[in-house]
Short mmCIF file of C-alpha atoms in Angstrom, two decimals:
data_model
loop_
_atom_site.label_atom_id
_atom_site.label_comp_id
_atom_site.label_asym_id
_atom_site.label_seq_id
_atom_site.Cartn_x
_atom_site.Cartn_y
_atom_site.Cartn_z
CA MET H 1226 117.41 -25.43 -56.41
CA GLU H 1227 114.06 -24.06 -56.62
CA SER H 1228 112.31 -26.51 -54.84
CA GLU H 1229 114.00 -25.95 -51.79
CA THR H 1230 112.49 -22.75 -51.57
CA PRO H 1231 108.90 -22.70 -52.56
CA THR H 1232 106.71 -19.89 -52.83
CA PRO H 1233 104.22 -19.85 -49.97
CA THR H 1234 100.72 -20.28 -50.98
CA PRO H 1235 97.82 -18.90 -49.34
CA PRO H 1236 96.24 -21.80 -47.61
CA SER H 1237 92.71 -22.50 -49.35
CA ALA H 1238 89.85 -20.67 -47.45
CA ALA H 1239 87.48 -23.97 -47.99
CA ALA H 1240 89.68 -26.34 -46.19
CA ILE H 1241 88.61 -26.58 -42.38
CA HIS H 1242 91.04 -25.78 -39.51
CA PRO H 1243 91.27 -29.01 -37.26
CA GLY H 1244 90.73 -27.07 -34.40
CA ILE H 1245 87.33 -26.16 -35.33
CA ALA H 1246 86.28 -29.46 -37.22
CA PRO H 1247 83.86 -30.39 -33.62
CA ILE H 1248 81.96 -27.23 -34.11
CA SER H 1249 82.42 -26.72 -38.09
CA TYR H 1250 78.33 -27.33 -38.44
CA LEU H 1251 77.78 -23.76 -37.33
CA LEU H 1252 79.74 -22.23 -40.43
CA GLY H 1253 77.49 -20.88 -42.81
CA THR H 1254 74.43 -18.30 -42.11
CA TRP H 1255 71.15 -19.15 -39.93
CA ARG H 1256 68.29 -16.88 -39.99
CA GLY H 1257 64.92 -16.74 -37.81
CA GLN H 1258 62.52 -14.17 -36.68
CA GLY H 1259 60.65 -14.28 -33.41
CA GLU H 1260 58.70 -12.26 -31.05
CA GLY H 1261 60.29 -9.82 -28.64
CA GLY H 1262 58.74 -8.51 -25.27
CA PHE H 1263 59.62 -6.55 -22.23
CA PRO H 1264 57.66 -5.03 -19.49
CA THR H 1265 58.48 -1.32 -20.65
CA ILE H 1266 57.63 -1.43 -24.06
CA ASN H 1267 55.06 -2.56 -26.92
CA SER H 1268 56.15 -6.49 -28.21
CA PHE H 1269 57.69 -6.48 -31.31
CA SER H 1270 58.48 -8.94 -34.29
CA TYR H 1271 62.36 -9.16 -35.20
CA GLY H 1272 64.22 -10.96 -37.98
CA GLU H 1273 67.75 -12.41 -36.71
CA GLU H 1274 70.64 -13.39 -38.64
CA LEU H 1275 73.73 -15.03 -37.55
CA HIS H 1276 76.86 -15.81 -39.60
CA PHE H 1277 79.86 -17.97 -38.85
CA SER H 1278 82.84 -17.74 -40.92
CA HIS H 1279 86.35 -19.21 -40.95
CA HIS H 1280 89.73 -19.05 -42.04
CA SER H 1281 91.54 -22.48 -42.75
CA SER H 1282 94.89 -21.09 -41.47
CA LYS H 1283 92.92 -20.42 -37.40
CA PRO H 1284 91.31 -22.48 -35.03
CA VAL H 1285 88.56 -19.69 -34.68
CA ILE H 1286 85.51 -19.03 -36.02
CA ALA H 1287 84.24 -15.41 -36.63
CA TYR H 1288 81.03 -14.71 -35.55
CA THR H 1289 78.46 -11.81 -36.44
CA GLN H 1290 74.54 -11.26 -35.36
CA LYS H 1291 72.30 -8.70 -36.15
CA THR H 1292 68.39 -8.29 -35.43
CA TRP H 1293 66.02 -5.84 -37.17
CA LYS H 1294 62.10 -4.76 -36.66
CA LEU H 1295 60.46 -7.23 -39.26
CA GLN H 1296 58.03 -4.42 -40.17
CA SER H 1297 60.26 -1.52 -40.88
CA GLY H 1298 63.80 -3.43 -41.47
CA GLU H 1299 64.92 -1.11 -38.84
CA PRO H 1300 68.09 -2.40 -37.47
CA MET H 1301 67.91 -3.52 -34.17
CA HIS H 1302 70.71 -5.28 -31.80
CA ALA H 1303 74.26 -6.52 -33.48
CA GLU H 1304 76.99 -8.00 -32.23
CA SER H 1305 80.17 -9.64 -33.45
CA GLY H 1306 83.27 -11.98 -31.78
CA TYR H 1307 84.95 -14.92 -32.19
CA TRP H 1308 84.50 -18.68 -31.20
CA ARG H 1309 87.50 -20.80 -30.02
CA PRO H 1310 86.76 -24.50 -29.50
CA ARG H 1311 89.72 -26.22 -27.76
CA PRO H 1312 90.84 -30.01 -28.34
CA ASP H 1313 89.88 -30.70 -24.85
CA GLY H 1314 86.24 -30.20 -25.34
CA THR H 1315 85.90 -26.83 -23.81
CA ILE H 1316 85.17 -23.42 -25.69
CA GLU H 1317 85.74 -19.70 -25.02
CA VAL H 1318 83.47 -17.17 -27.35
CA VAL H 1319 84.60 -13.44 -27.03
CA ILE H 1320 82.04 -10.59 -28.31
CA SER H 1321 81.28 -7.21 -28.51
CA GLN H 1322 77.97 -5.84 -28.59
CA SER H 1323 76.68 -2.37 -30.60
CA THR H 1324 75.19 -1.63 -27.52
CA GLY H 1325 78.60 -0.99 -25.75
CA LEU H 1326 79.19 -4.29 -24.13
CA VAL H 1327 81.66 -6.61 -24.16
CA GLU H 1328 81.05 -10.35 -23.18
CA VAL H 1329 83.32 -13.32 -22.36
CA LEU H 1330 81.90 -16.78 -22.19
CA LYS H 1331 83.08 -20.01 -21.15
CA GLY H 1332 81.56 -23.70 -21.71
CA ALA H 1333 81.87 -27.06 -23.53
CA TYR H 1334 80.90 -28.48 -26.93
CA ASN H 1335 79.67 -32.22 -27.51
CA ALA H 1336 80.35 -32.64 -31.13
CA GLU H 1337 78.33 -35.58 -31.53
CA GLU H 1338 75.23 -34.37 -30.10
CA LYS H 1339 76.06 -31.05 -31.31
CA VAL H 1340 75.36 -29.14 -28.25
CA ILE H 1341 77.44 -26.17 -27.23
CA ARG H 1342 77.00 -25.14 -23.10
CA LEU H 1343 78.28 -21.38 -22.75
CA GLN H 1344 77.99 -19.60 -19.33
CA SER H 1345 78.65 -15.73 -19.30
CA GLU H 1346 81.60 -15.25 -17.54
CA LEU H 1347 82.68 -11.73 -17.99
CA VAL H 1348 80.46 -8.93 -19.16
CA GLY H 1349 81.88 -5.31 -19.27
CA ASN H 1350 80.15 -2.26 -20.40
CA ALA H 1351 82.22 0.68 -21.48
CA SER H 1352 80.42 2.75 -18.31
CA LYS H 1353 80.43 0.14 -15.91
CA HIS H 1354 82.07 -3.33 -15.45
CA LYS H 1355 80.37 -6.44 -14.15
CA LEU H 1356 82.24 -9.50 -13.53
CA PHE H 1357 80.00 -12.43 -12.92
CA ARG H 1358 80.72 -15.49 -10.71
CA PRO H 1359 78.14 -17.75 -10.68
CA LEU H 1360 77.10 -19.09 -7.43
CA GLY H 1361 76.72 -22.91 -6.56
CA VAL H 1362 77.38 -26.09 -8.59
CA ASN H 1363 78.40 -25.35 -11.98
CA ALA H 1364 76.17 -27.30 -13.93
CA SER H 1365 77.93 -27.40 -16.79
CA GLY H 1366 81.00 -29.00 -15.31
CA LEU H 1367 83.20 -26.07 -16.25
CA PRO H 1368 86.14 -25.32 -13.93
CA GLU H 1369 85.79 -22.42 -11.72
CA ASN H 1370 88.39 -20.07 -12.33
CA MET Q 265 43.06 8.46 -43.98
CA GLU Q 266 45.79 6.45 -45.67
CA SER Q 267 48.19 9.31 -44.95
CA GLU Q 268 47.66 9.31 -40.92
CA THR Q 269 49.16 5.65 -41.02
CA PRO Q 270 52.10 5.69 -43.60
CA THR Q 271 54.00 2.51 -43.59
CA PRO Q 272 57.20 2.89 -42.25
CA THR Q 273 60.20 3.01 -44.30
CA PRO Q 274 63.85 1.59 -43.95
CA PRO Q 275 65.91 4.57 -43.14
CA SER Q 276 68.57 5.35 -45.97
CA ALA Q 277 71.78 3.56 -44.95
CA ALA Q 278 73.20 6.61 -46.69
CA ALA Q 279 72.40 9.11 -44.16
CA ILE Q 280 74.49 9.63 -41.02
CA HIS Q 281 73.54 9.58 -37.66
CA PRO Q 282 73.79 12.91 -36.21
CA GLY Q 283 75.44 11.04 -33.30
CA ILE Q 284 78.29 9.81 -35.31
CA ALA Q 285 78.86 13.08 -37.49
CA PRO Q 286 81.73 14.36 -35.39
CA ILE Q 287 83.92 10.99 -36.48
CA SER Q 288 82.14 10.08 -39.36
CA TYR Q 289 85.41 10.87 -41.31
CA LEU Q 290 86.29 7.32 -40.35
CA LEU Q 291 83.91 5.75 -42.24
CA GLY Q 292 85.07 3.46 -45.22
CA THR Q 293 87.96 1.20 -45.82
CA TRP Q 294 91.44 2.00 -44.78
CA ARG Q 295 94.67 -0.31 -45.83
CA GLY Q 296 98.28 0.28 -45.02
CA GLN Q 297 101.03 -1.99 -44.55
CA GLY Q 298 103.95 -2.55 -42.08
CA GLU Q 299 106.55 -4.22 -40.37
CA GLY Q 300 105.98 -6.35 -37.19
CA GLY Q 301 108.36 -7.01 -34.66
CA PHE Q 302 108.67 -8.83 -31.31
CA PRO Q 303 112.20 -10.09 -29.39
CA THR Q 304 110.85 -13.71 -29.69
CA ILE Q 305 109.97 -14.29 -33.49
CA ASN Q 306 111.51 -13.13 -36.72
CA SER Q 307 110.27 -9.69 -38.13
CA PHE Q 308 107.67 -9.96 -40.77
CA SER Q 309 105.97 -7.54 -43.48
CA TYR Q 310 102.01 -7.49 -42.88
CA GLY Q 311 99.16 -5.77 -44.34
CA GLU Q 312 96.68 -4.24 -42.49
CA GLU Q 313 92.63 -3.06 -43.35
CA LEU Q 314 90.18 -1.39 -40.95
CA HIS Q 315 86.59 -1.03 -42.06
CA PHE Q 316 83.81 1.46 -40.73
CA SER Q 317 80.45 1.19 -41.33
CA HIS Q 318 77.32 2.52 -39.97
CA HIS Q 319 73.55 2.57 -40.12
CA SER Q 320 71.69 5.76 -40.04
CA SER Q 321 69.46 4.69 -37.56
CA LYS Q 322 71.83 4.03 -35.05
CA PRO Q 323 74.71 6.55 -33.35
CA VAL Q 324 77.42 3.77 -33.57
CA ILE Q 325 79.78 2.87 -36.01
CA ALA Q 326 80.60 -1.02 -36.82
CA TYR Q 327 84.45 -1.75 -36.60
CA THR Q 328 86.33 -4.58 -38.53
CA GLN Q 329 90.22 -5.04 -38.86
CA LYS Q 330 92.26 -7.72 -39.97
CA THR Q 331 96.00 -7.98 -40.43
CA TRP Q 332 97.77 -10.43 -42.87
CA LYS Q 333 101.31 -11.44 -43.81
CA LEU Q 334 102.29 -9.70 -46.76
CA GLN Q 335 104.42 -12.77 -48.40
CA SER Q 336 101.79 -15.51 -48.21
CA GLY Q 337 98.47 -13.31 -47.56
CA GLU Q 338 98.10 -16.07 -44.43
CA PRO Q 339 95.52 -14.05 -41.97
CA MET Q 340 97.16 -12.86 -38.48
CA HIS Q 341 95.19 -11.04 -36.21
CA ALA Q 342 91.65 -9.77 -36.46
CA GLU Q 343 88.90 -8.18 -34.37
CA SER Q 344 85.98 -6.21 -34.66
CA GLY Q 345 83.80 -3.67 -32.62
CA TYR Q 346 82.02 -0.44 -32.05
CA TRP Q 347 82.50 2.70 -31.66
CA ARG Q 348 80.30 5.03 -29.93
CA PRO Q 349 80.73 8.94 -29.82
CA ARG Q 350 78.74 10.60 -27.06
CA PRO Q 351 77.38 14.70 -27.61
CA ASP Q 352 79.66 15.09 -24.91
CA GLY Q 353 82.85 14.52 -26.97
CA THR Q 354 83.63 11.46 -24.94
CA ILE Q 355 83.90 8.28 -26.85
CA GLU Q 356 83.57 4.48 -26.13
CA VAL Q 357 85.01 1.47 -27.86
CA VAL Q 358 84.10 -2.15 -27.66
CA ILE Q 359 86.30 -4.62 -29.11
CA SER Q 360 86.87 -8.79 -29.37
CA GLN Q 361 89.82 -10.01 -30.79
CA SER Q 362 90.20 -13.04 -32.42
CA THR Q 363 92.82 -14.18 -29.92
CA GLY Q 364 90.25 -14.62 -27.39
CA LEU Q 365 90.04 -11.30 -25.59
CA VAL Q 366 87.74 -8.54 -25.20
CA GLU Q 367 88.51 -4.77 -24.79
CA VAL Q 368 86.44 -1.78 -23.51
CA LEU Q 369 88.41 1.63 -24.29
CA LYS Q 370 87.29 5.06 -23.61
CA GLY Q 371 88.47 8.53 -24.56
CA ALA Q 372 87.48 11.67 -26.26
CA TYR Q 373 87.13 13.17 -29.81
CA ASN Q 374 88.17 16.53 -31.34
CA ALA Q 375 86.19 16.36 -34.40
CA GLU Q 376 88.01 19.91 -35.98
CA GLU Q 377 91.04 18.22 -35.24
CA LYS Q 378 89.88 14.80 -36.29
CA VAL Q 379 92.11 13.51 -33.08
CA ILE Q 380 90.39 10.52 -31.03
CA ARG Q 381 92.45 9.75 -28.02
CA LEU Q 382 91.42 5.99 -26.33
CA GLN Q 383 92.44 4.52 -23.48
CA SER Q 384 92.22 1.10 -22.75
CA GLU Q 385 90.05 0.36 -19.59
CA LEU Q 386 89.41 -3.34 -19.36
CA VAL Q 387 90.81 -5.97 -21.39
CA GLY Q 388 89.26 -9.42 -20.53
CA ASN Q 389 90.92 -12.78 -21.53
CA ALA Q 390 88.46 -15.75 -21.75
CA SER Q 391 91.00 -17.44 -19.61
CA LYS Q 392 92.31 -14.27 -17.68
CA HIS Q 393 90.78 -11.00 -16.57
CA LYS Q 394 92.64 -8.00 -16.22
CA LEU Q 395 91.42 -4.79 -15.03
CA PHE Q 396 93.41 -1.86 -16.03
CA ARG Q 397 93.50 1.00 -13.56
CA PRO Q 398 95.66 3.43 -15.24
CA LEU Q 399 98.06 5.06 -12.29
CA GLY Q 400 98.83 8.89 -11.84
CA VAL Q 401 97.87 11.68 -14.20
CA ASN Q 402 95.29 11.01 -16.64
CA ALA Q 403 97.07 12.63 -19.55
CA SER Q 404 93.89 12.54 -21.66
CA GLY Q 405 91.72 14.54 -19.34
CA LEU Q 406 89.32 11.80 -18.94
CA PRO Q 407 87.11 10.69 -16.15
CA GLU Q 408 88.31 8.45 -13.92
CA ASN Q 409 85.68 5.90 -12.80
#
């Protein structure tokens, strides 16, 4: 009788959900550095780290990003969110940013070429909302909705 | 001469930025459990964990939340974002959710009573956008904008 009511066991954290397999090459931690510049401030060197993680039971990749000043280690921007690829080759990304913005991006992924194209579709500011409706031809072939 | 050009040192991670002091009681990890139920599914027991963290150089609190089924440990919902209190007693919260939603909440905090009132102002779905404009009297006394 025991075999009829097995105790549920947590799924292995190592197994990759089939839904995220096409972009699973993102999983892990990515680091780099760069030079930043804006017209109104001095240029600066910064470090950047992206982290993509997952749980086998969900077709979604969790994402965090942070940048910091190389000289002082002082944190600059940070953001976090979720990447949701779909079986039809499209992908949705939702992000919240430390500066007080939320963002929805839509696009498409090419698993073989390991290319993901994203287009910002919504940027919401806690103080001001902007809804971006791209004009003209949608180069990435995404549905306009 | 060396004293005129001190090497910048990373700020202490322990120091709390004055900007977040009024809600710094949130910092740390909060756990609990509950019973969930919807008309269309069986009720379920779940665990929940909230984590609030900060860096002394920024007036913002980073936030992560996750829930899981108590019986199996299987993850359910997850979300992450940022809480941004302002000196005038208002607060903005931006959140992205594992289900593919972004959310902007606005409200006010009362530091003495340790009460924060938030109202969802924007829920953006990767597939469908909704802009909530609350009707009628704004009970929390927040500016309508």
